[in-house]
XYZ file of C-alpha atoms in Angstrom:
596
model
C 98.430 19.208 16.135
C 100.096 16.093 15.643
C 97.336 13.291 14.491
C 97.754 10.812 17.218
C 97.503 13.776 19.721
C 94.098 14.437 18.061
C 92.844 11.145 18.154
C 93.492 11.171 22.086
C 92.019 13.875 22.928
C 88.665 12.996 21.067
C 89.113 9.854 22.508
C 89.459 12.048 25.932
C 86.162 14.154 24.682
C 83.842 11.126 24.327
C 85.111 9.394 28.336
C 84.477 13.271 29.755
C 80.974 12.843 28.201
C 80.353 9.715 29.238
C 81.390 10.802 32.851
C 78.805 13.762 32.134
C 76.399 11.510 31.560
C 76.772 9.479 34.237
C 76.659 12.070 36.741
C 72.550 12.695 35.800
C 71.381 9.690 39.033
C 70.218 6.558 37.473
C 71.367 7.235 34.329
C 72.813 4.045 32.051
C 75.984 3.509 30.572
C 76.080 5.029 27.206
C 77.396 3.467 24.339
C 81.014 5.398 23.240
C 79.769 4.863 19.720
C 76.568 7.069 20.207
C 78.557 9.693 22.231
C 81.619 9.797 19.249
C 78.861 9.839 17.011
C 76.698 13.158 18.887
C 80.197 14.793 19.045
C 81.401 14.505 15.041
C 77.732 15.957 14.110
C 77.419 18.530 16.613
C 81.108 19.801 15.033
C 79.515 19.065 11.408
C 76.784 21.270 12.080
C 78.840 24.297 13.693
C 81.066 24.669 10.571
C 78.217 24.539 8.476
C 78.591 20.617 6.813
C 75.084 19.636 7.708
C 71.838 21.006 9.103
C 70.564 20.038 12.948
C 71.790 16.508 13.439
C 69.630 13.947 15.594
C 70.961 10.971 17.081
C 69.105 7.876 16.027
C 70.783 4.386 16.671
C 69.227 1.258 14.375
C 70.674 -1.522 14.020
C 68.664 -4.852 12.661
C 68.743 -7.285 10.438
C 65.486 -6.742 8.010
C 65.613 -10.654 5.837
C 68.750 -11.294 4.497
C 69.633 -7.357 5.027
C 71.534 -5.833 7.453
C 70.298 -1.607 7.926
C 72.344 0.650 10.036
C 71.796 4.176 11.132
C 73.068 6.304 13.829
C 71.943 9.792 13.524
C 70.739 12.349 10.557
C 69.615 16.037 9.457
C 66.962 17.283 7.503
C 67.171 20.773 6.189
C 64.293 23.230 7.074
C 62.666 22.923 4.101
C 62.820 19.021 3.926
C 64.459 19.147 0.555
C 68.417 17.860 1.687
C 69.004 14.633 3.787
C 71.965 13.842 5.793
C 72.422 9.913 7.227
C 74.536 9.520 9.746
C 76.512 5.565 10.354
C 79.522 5.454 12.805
C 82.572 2.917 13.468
C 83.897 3.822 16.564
C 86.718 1.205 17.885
C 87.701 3.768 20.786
C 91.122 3.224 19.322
C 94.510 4.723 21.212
C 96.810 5.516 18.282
C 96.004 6.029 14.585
C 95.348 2.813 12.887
C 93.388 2.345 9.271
C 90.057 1.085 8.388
C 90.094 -0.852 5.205
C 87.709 0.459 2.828
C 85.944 -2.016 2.471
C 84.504 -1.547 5.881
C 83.620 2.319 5.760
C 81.864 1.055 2.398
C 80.150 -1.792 3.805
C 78.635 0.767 6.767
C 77.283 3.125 4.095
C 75.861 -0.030 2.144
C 73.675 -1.080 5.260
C 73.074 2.799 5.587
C 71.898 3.241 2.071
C 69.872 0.194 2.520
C 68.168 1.289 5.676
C 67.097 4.685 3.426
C 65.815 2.532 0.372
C 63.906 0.804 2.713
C 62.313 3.632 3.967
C 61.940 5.533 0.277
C 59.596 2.309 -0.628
C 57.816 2.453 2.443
C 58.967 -1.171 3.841
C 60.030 -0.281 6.769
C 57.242 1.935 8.177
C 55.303 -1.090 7.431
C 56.463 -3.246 9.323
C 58.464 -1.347 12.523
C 56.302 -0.947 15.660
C 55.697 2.646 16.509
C 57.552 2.097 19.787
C 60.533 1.984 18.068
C 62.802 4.924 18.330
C 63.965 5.316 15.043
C 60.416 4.990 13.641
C 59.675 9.206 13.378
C 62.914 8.780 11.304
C 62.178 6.633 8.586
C 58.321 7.707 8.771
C 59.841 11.389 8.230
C 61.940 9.825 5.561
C 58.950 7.952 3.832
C 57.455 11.193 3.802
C 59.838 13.966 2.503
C 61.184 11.669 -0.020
C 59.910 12.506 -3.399
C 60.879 16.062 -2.438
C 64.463 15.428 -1.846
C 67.231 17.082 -3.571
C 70.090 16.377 -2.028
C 71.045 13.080 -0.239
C 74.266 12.199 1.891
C 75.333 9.579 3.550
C 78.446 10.211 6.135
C 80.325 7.498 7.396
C 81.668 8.354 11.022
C 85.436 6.931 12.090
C 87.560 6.847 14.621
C 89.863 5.270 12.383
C 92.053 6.735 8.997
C 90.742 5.761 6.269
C 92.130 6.046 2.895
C 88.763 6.779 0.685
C 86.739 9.600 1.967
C 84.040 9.195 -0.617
C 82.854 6.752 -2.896
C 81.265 6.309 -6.147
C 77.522 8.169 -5.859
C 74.217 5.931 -5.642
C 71.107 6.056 -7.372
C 68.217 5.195 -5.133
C 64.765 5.718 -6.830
C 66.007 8.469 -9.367
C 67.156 10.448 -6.265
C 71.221 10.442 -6.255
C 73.018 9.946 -2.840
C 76.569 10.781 -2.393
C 78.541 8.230 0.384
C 81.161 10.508 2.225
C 83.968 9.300 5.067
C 84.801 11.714 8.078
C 87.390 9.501 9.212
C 89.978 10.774 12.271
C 92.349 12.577 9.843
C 89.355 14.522 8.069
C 88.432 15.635 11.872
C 91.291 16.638 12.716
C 92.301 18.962 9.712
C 88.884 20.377 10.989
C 89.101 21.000 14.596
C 92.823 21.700 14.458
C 92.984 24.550 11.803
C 89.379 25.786 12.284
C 88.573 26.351 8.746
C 86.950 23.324 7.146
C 87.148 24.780 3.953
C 91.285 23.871 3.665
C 90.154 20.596 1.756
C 88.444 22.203 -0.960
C 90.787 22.525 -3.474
C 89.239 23.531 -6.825
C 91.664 22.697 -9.867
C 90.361 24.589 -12.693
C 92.991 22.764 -15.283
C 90.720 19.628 -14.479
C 87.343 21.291 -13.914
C 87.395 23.704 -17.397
C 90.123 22.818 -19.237
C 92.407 25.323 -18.126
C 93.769 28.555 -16.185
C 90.612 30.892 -16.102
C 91.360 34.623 -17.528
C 91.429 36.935 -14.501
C 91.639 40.429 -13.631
C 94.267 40.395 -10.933
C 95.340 43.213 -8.093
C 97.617 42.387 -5.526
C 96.727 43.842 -1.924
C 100.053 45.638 -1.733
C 98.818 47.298 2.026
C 95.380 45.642 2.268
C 94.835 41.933 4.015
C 93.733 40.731 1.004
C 94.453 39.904 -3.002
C 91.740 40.820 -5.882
C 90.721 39.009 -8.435
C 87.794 39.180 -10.991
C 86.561 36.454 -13.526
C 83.896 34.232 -15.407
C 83.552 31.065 -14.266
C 82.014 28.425 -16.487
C 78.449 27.315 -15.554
C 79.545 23.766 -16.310
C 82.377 23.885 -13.947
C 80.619 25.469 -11.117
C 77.360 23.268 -11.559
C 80.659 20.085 -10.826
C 82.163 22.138 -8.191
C 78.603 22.212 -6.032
C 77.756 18.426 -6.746
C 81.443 17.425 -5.488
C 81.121 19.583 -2.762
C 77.681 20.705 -1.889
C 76.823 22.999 1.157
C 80.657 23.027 2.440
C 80.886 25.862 -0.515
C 78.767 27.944 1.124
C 79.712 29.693 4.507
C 79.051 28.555 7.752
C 75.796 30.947 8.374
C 74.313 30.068 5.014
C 74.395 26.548 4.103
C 71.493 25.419 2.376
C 69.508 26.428 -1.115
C 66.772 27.744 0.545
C 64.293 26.697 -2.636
C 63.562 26.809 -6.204
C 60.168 28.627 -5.575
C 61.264 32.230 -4.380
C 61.169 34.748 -7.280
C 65.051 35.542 -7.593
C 65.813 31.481 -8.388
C 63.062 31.046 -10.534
C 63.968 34.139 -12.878
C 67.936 32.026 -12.537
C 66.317 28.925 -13.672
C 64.186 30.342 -16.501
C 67.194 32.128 -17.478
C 69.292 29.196 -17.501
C 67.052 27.261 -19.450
C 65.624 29.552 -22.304
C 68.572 32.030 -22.262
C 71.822 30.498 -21.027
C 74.145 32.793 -23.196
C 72.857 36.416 -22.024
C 73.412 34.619 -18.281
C 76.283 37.050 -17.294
C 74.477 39.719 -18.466
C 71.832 39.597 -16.677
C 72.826 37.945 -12.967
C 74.550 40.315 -10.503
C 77.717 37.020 -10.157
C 78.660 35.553 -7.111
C 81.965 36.646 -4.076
C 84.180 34.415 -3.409
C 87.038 33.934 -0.471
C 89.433 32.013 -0.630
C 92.946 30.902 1.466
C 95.254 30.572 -1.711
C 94.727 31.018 -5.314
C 97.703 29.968 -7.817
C 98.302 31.687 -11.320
C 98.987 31.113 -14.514
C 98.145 31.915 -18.134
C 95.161 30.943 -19.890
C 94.997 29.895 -23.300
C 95.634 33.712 -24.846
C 98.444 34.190 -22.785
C 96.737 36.779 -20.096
C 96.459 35.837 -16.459
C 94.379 33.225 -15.329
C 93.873 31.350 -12.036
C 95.239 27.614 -12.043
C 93.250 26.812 -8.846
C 92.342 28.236 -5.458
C 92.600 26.249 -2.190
C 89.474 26.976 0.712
C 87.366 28.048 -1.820
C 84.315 29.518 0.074
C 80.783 31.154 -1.519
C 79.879 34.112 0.360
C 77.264 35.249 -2.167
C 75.771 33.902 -4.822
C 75.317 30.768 -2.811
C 71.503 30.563 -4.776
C 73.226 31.334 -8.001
C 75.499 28.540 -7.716
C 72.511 26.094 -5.997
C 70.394 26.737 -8.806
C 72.879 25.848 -11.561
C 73.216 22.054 -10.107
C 69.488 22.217 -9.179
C 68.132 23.629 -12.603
C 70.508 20.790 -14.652
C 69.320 18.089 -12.290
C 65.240 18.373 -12.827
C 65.594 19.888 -16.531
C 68.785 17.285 -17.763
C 68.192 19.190 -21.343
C 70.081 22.753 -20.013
C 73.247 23.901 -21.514
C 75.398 25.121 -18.995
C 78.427 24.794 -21.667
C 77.158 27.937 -22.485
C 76.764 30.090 -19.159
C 79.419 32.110 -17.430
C 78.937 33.360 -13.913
C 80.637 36.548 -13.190
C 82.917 36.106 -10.145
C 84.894 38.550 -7.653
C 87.457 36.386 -6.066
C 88.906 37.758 -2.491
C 91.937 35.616 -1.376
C 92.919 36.144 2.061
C 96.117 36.927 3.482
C 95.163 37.312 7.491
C 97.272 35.762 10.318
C 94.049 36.821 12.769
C 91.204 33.989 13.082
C 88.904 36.506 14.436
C 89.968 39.571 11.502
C 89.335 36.841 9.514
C 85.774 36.251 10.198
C 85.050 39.760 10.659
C 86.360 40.370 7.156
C 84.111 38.048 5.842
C 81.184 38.814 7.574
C 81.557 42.668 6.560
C 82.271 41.045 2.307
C 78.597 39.105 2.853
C 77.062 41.943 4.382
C 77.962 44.527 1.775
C 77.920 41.750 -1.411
C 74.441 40.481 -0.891
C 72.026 42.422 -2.111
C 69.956 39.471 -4.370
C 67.899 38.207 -1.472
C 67.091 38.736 1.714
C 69.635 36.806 3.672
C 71.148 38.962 6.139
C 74.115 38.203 6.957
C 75.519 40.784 9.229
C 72.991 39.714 11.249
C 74.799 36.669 11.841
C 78.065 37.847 11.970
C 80.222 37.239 15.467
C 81.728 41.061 14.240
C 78.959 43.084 16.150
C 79.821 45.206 19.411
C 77.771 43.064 21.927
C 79.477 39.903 20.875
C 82.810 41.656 21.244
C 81.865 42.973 24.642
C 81.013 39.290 25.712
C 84.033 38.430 24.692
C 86.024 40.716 26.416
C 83.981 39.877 29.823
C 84.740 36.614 29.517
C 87.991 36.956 29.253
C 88.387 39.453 32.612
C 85.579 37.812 34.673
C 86.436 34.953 36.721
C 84.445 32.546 38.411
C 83.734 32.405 42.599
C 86.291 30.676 42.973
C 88.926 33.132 41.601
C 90.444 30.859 39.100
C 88.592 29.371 36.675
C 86.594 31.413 33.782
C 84.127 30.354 31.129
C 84.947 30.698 27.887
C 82.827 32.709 24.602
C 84.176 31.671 21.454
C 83.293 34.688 19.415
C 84.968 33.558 16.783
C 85.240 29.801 15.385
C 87.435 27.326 16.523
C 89.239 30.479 19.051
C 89.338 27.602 21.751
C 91.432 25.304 20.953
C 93.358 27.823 19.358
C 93.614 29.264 22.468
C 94.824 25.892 23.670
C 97.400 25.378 21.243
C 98.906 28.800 21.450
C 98.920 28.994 25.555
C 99.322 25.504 26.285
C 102.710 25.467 25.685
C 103.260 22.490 27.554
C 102.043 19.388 28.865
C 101.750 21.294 32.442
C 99.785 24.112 31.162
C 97.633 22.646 28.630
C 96.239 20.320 31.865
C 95.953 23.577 34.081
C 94.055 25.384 30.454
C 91.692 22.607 30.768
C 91.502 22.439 34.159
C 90.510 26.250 34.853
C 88.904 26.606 31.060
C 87.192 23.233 30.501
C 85.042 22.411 27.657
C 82.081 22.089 29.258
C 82.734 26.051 30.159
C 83.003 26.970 26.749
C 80.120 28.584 25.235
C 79.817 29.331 21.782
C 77.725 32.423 19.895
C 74.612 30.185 18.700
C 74.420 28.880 22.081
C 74.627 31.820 23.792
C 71.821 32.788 21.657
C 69.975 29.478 22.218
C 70.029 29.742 26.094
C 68.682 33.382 26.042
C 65.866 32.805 23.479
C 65.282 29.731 25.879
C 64.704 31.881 28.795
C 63.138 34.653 26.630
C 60.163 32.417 26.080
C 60.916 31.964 22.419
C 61.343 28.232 22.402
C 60.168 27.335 18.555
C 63.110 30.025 17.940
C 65.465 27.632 19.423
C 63.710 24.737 17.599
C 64.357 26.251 14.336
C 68.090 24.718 14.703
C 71.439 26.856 15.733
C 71.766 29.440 12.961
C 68.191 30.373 12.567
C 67.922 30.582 16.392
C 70.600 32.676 16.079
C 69.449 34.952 12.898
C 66.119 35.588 15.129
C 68.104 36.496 17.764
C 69.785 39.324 16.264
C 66.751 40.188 14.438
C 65.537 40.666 18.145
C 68.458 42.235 19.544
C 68.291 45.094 17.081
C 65.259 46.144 18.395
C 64.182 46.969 14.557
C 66.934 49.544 14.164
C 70.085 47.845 12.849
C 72.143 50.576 13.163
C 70.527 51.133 16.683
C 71.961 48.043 19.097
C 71.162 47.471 23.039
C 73.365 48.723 25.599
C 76.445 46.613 25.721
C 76.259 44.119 28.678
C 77.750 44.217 32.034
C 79.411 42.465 34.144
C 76.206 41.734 36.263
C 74.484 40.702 32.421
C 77.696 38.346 31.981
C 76.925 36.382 35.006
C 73.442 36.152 34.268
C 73.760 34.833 30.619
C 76.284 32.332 32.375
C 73.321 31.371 35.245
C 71.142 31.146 32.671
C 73.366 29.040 30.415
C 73.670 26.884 33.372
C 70.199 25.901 33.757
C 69.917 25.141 30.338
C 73.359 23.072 30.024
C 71.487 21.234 33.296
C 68.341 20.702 31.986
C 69.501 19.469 28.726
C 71.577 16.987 30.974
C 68.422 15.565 32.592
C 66.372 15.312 30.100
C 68.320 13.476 27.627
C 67.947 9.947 29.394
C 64.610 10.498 29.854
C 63.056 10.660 26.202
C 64.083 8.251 23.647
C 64.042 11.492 21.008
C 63.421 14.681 20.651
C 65.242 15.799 23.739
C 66.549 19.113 22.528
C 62.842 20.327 21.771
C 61.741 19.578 24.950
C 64.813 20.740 26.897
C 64.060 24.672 25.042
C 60.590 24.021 25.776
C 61.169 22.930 29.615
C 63.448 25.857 29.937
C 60.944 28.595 28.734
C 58.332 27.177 30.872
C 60.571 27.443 33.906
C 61.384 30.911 32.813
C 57.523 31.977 32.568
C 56.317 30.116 35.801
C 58.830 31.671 37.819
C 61.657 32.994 35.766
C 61.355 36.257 37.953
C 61.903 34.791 41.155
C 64.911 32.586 40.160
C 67.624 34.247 42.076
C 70.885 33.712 39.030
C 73.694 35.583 41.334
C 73.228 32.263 43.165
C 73.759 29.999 40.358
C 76.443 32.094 39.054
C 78.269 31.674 42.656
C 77.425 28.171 43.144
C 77.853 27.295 39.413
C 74.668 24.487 39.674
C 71.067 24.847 40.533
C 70.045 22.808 43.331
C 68.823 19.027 43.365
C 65.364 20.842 44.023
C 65.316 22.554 41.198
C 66.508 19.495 38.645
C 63.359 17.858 40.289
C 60.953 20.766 39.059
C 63.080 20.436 35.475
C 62.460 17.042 35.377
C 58.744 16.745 36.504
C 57.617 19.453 34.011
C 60.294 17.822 31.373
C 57.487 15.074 31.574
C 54.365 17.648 31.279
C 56.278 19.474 28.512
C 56.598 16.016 26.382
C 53.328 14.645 27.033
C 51.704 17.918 25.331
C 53.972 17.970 22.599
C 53.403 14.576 21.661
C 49.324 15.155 22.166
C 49.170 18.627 20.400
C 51.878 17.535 17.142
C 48.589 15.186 16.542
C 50.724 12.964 14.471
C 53.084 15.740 12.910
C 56.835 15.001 13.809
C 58.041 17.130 16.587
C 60.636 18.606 15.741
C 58.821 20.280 13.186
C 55.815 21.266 14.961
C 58.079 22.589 17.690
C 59.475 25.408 15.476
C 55.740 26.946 15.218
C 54.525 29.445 17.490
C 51.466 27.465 18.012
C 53.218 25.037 19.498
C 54.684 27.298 22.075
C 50.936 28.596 22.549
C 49.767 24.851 23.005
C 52.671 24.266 25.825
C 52.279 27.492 27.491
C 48.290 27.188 28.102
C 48.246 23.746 28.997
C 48.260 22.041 32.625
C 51.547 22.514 33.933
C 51.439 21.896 37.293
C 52.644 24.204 40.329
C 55.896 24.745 41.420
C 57.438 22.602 43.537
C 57.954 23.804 47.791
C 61.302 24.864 48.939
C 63.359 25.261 45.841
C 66.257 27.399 46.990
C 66.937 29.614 43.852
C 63.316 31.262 44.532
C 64.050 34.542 46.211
């Protein structure tokens, strides 16, 4: 996709939002900005960049300082920190942003975050303020912090995506630009990981000795080596969690007994490290040869470079020389397999690589062919949603089994300008509904909503845990037609809900939207009649009334019961569902139609 194209059709994205938006009664004009700014982080999060983004918008001059912030992420275990600051000019055609813009936004980003690492601006913000919970959280979780980002948000092409790292109270922060070019190499070839390009003549000091088969008849080359501790210690710092895939994105913690026996190794025994650790899988798109320095083979660099496993092998090298600076990773090698892949199929793809994980990790108990859009049911969804169409005999919703299918879908059928505005017309966006949100709307309704609060991908690993009904080898019955329609009703409801409640809370909408929607489901969940939402497509103005006066209930006792914890975290316990579920609600409202 051509680049301007791109930047149009965001552009196109953020007005159909806005026009969702608006269509909630009463609701105010939202800024573009915000809207560009919920868009790039909800795509950020899908491919695995960052954790569960907020929106936050702060702007205000503090003394002579201007601080900025529009949105961030905290992992689960509060150790990594994603800021969020956007430019959006709503632009129609590419144009650059000097860099001295893109760096002045992450300067009044990195000074909103100092400010709130030394506890200033707690101090002095009223509690009314939306954005206080955010720096209060960030007051908080800083001294724990191990990882620190600040993304600068674009509309615009600019010609630095990074710049030089920050200290900020002995914690390092790395200052990052998604500009419109990075997004569209994204969204347009679906595999973020094409701009990870590891040069091993630059990172080691030359071609690394390899092992190398050729896949004469399979979809994939073979390659095994040693990679130097130094250089893969560089290679996470540079690029972080975007090594990692998709499903598992974060170092999950230096306390669990597998990373502590890596660290001690690392420290007290660095040369018997490839003895003793089990290596790490890699995937990659390309990988270029040449001959290292005793003439045998060895790999120049690889392009899409992508951990599979050994994600906490590789997380505990740059963790391990960060707190103990004394470590001599000059003298570790870590065992690697190397698959480079050599698939036309998106889908075979990602089914390849799920089935590599599942079979590679054995270190710790990530599982992740639980995760992995390659199992029967999600197949069988697919294929529904492909054959199914909606009342009106044209248009269909859409299950993107695999990532980034629909808009290659669009760019392989929509040929021309004619049928790429009949694609969207009978396959919109807003009927597109992706695996961790199919999972997220049936947890919802399941009464499960801390599940959903947990983020997307942990949501989504409970959800299969669930579906397996403790026998992984054992699944459900594959759905139905009838089930299709019902997981479409039910996504529906939640799609509306979310829509109502957003203008109504100044944050924290997505907790209270799972929490809204599980409370509907128990209070009368088995009278809600879904063949009538599936054939109407909408609920009835009746029933957005009941959303939206228990929206309010639902809020009020999360706010009361969290007794000063943030939300969002006390949402993801099971007391909190306990808390909501027990407490006033009131009755249902008269004469809602959906109520058989």
């Amino acid at each position: 996709m051509e680049l301007n194209e791109f930047l149009l059709q965001t552009r196109a994205e953020v007005k159909e939002a806005i026009a969702d938006r608006l269509s909630v009664h009463g609701s105010a004009y939202p800024y573009e900005e915000t809207i560009f700014t919920e868009v790039v982080m909800e795509h950020m999060s899908q491919i695995g960049m960052t954790f569960e983004p907020e929106p936050c918008h702060y702007s205000a001059t503090v003394g002579n300082a201007r601080l900025r912030l529009s949105g961030y992420a905290v992992s689960e275990d509060a150790d990594q920190l994603d800021l969020f600051v956007s430019l959006y000019e709503g632009v129609e055609s590419v144009i650059s942003i000097p860099d001295s813009e893109t760096k002045n936004a992450a300067g009044q980003c990195l000074r909103f975050l100092t400010r709130c690492a030394e506890g200033r601006l707690a101090r002095t913000m009223d509690q009314s303020n939306d954005a206080y919970p955010v720096v209060h959280t960030i007051q908080d979780v800083y001294p724990q912090l191990d990882q620190i980002r600040i993304y600068v948000l674009t509309d615009r092409q600019a010609k630095a995506k990074n710049f030089k790292t920050r200290e900020v109270h002995d914690k390092t922060v790395k200052l990052e630009v998604m500009d419109i070019e990075r997004l569209c190499r994204h969204w347009s070839e679906g595999k973020p990981r094409d701009e990870l390009i590891i040069n091993f003549q630059e990172v080691s000091g030359g071609a690394l000795p390899c092992v190398y088969v050729p896949g004469e008849t399979a979809d994939y080359d073979y390659a095994l080596t040693a990679i130097p501790g130094e250089a893969l210690r560089f290679i996470y710092e540079k690029y972080g969690a975007r090594l990692l895939e998709a499903n598992v994105r974060s170092f999950l913690s230096a306390s669990g007994k597998v990373n502590k026996g890596i660290s001690e190794t690392l420290r007290r025994a660095p040369d018997r490290f490839m003895a003793y650790n089990n290596g790490i899988v890699l995937v990659a798109d390309e990988m270029r040869m040449g001959s290292a320095e005793n003439g045998a083979p060895g790999i120049l660099w690889l392009k899409g470079m992508n951990i599979v496993n050994g994600g906490q092998t590789t997380a505990s090298l740059y963790f391990t020389k960060k707190r103990v600076p004394e470590t001599d990773l000059r003298r570790v090698r870590v065992p690697a397999k190397i698959i480079v892949l050599r698939s036309d199929d998106p889908a075979g793809e990602e089914g390849l690589i799920s089935d590599i994980s599942k079979y590679a990790n054995s270190q710790n108990s990530v599982r992740l062919s639980d995760l992995s859009a390659n199992r029967p049911f999600h197949i069988e969804v697919e294929k529904l949603s492909l054959t199914v169409y909606c009342p009106d005999g044209v248009g269909r919703w859409f299950y993107e089994r695999a990532a980034g299918s629909y808009k290659t879908m669009l760019t392989r059928e929509g040929t021309t300008p004619a049928k790429l505005r009949k694609l969207k017309t009978d396959l919109p966006s807003s009927r597109k509904i992706i695996k961790t949100d199919l999972a997220k709307f049936l947890n919802a309704w399941e009464r499960k909503p801390h599940y959903v609060s947990l983020g997307a991908q942990k949501n989504f690993e409970r959800f299969m845990d669930d579906f397996a009904a403790g026998d992984a080898q054992q699944e459900r019955p594959l759905p139905s037609v009838t089930d299709w329609k019902h997981m479409v009703a039910k996504a529906i409801i939640f799609k509306t809900a979310h829509k109502l409640i957003r203008p109504m809370f100044p944050a924290f909408q997505a907790n209270v939207t799972a929490y809204t929607v599980s409370v509907l489901s128990e209070r009368i969940g088995d009278k809600v009649d879904l063949d009538r939402v599936w054939q109407r497509q909408a609920i009835s103005e009746r029933l957005q009334e009941q959303i939206q006066v228990w929206a309010r209930e639902v809020n009020d006792t999360l706010h009361h019961s969290a007794e000063g914890r943030m939300i969002s975290e006390w949402a993801k316990k099971a007391e909190c569902w306990q808390a909501v579920r027990t407490s006033l609600i009131s009755k249902p409202l008269d004469s809602i139609p959906e109520l058989a």
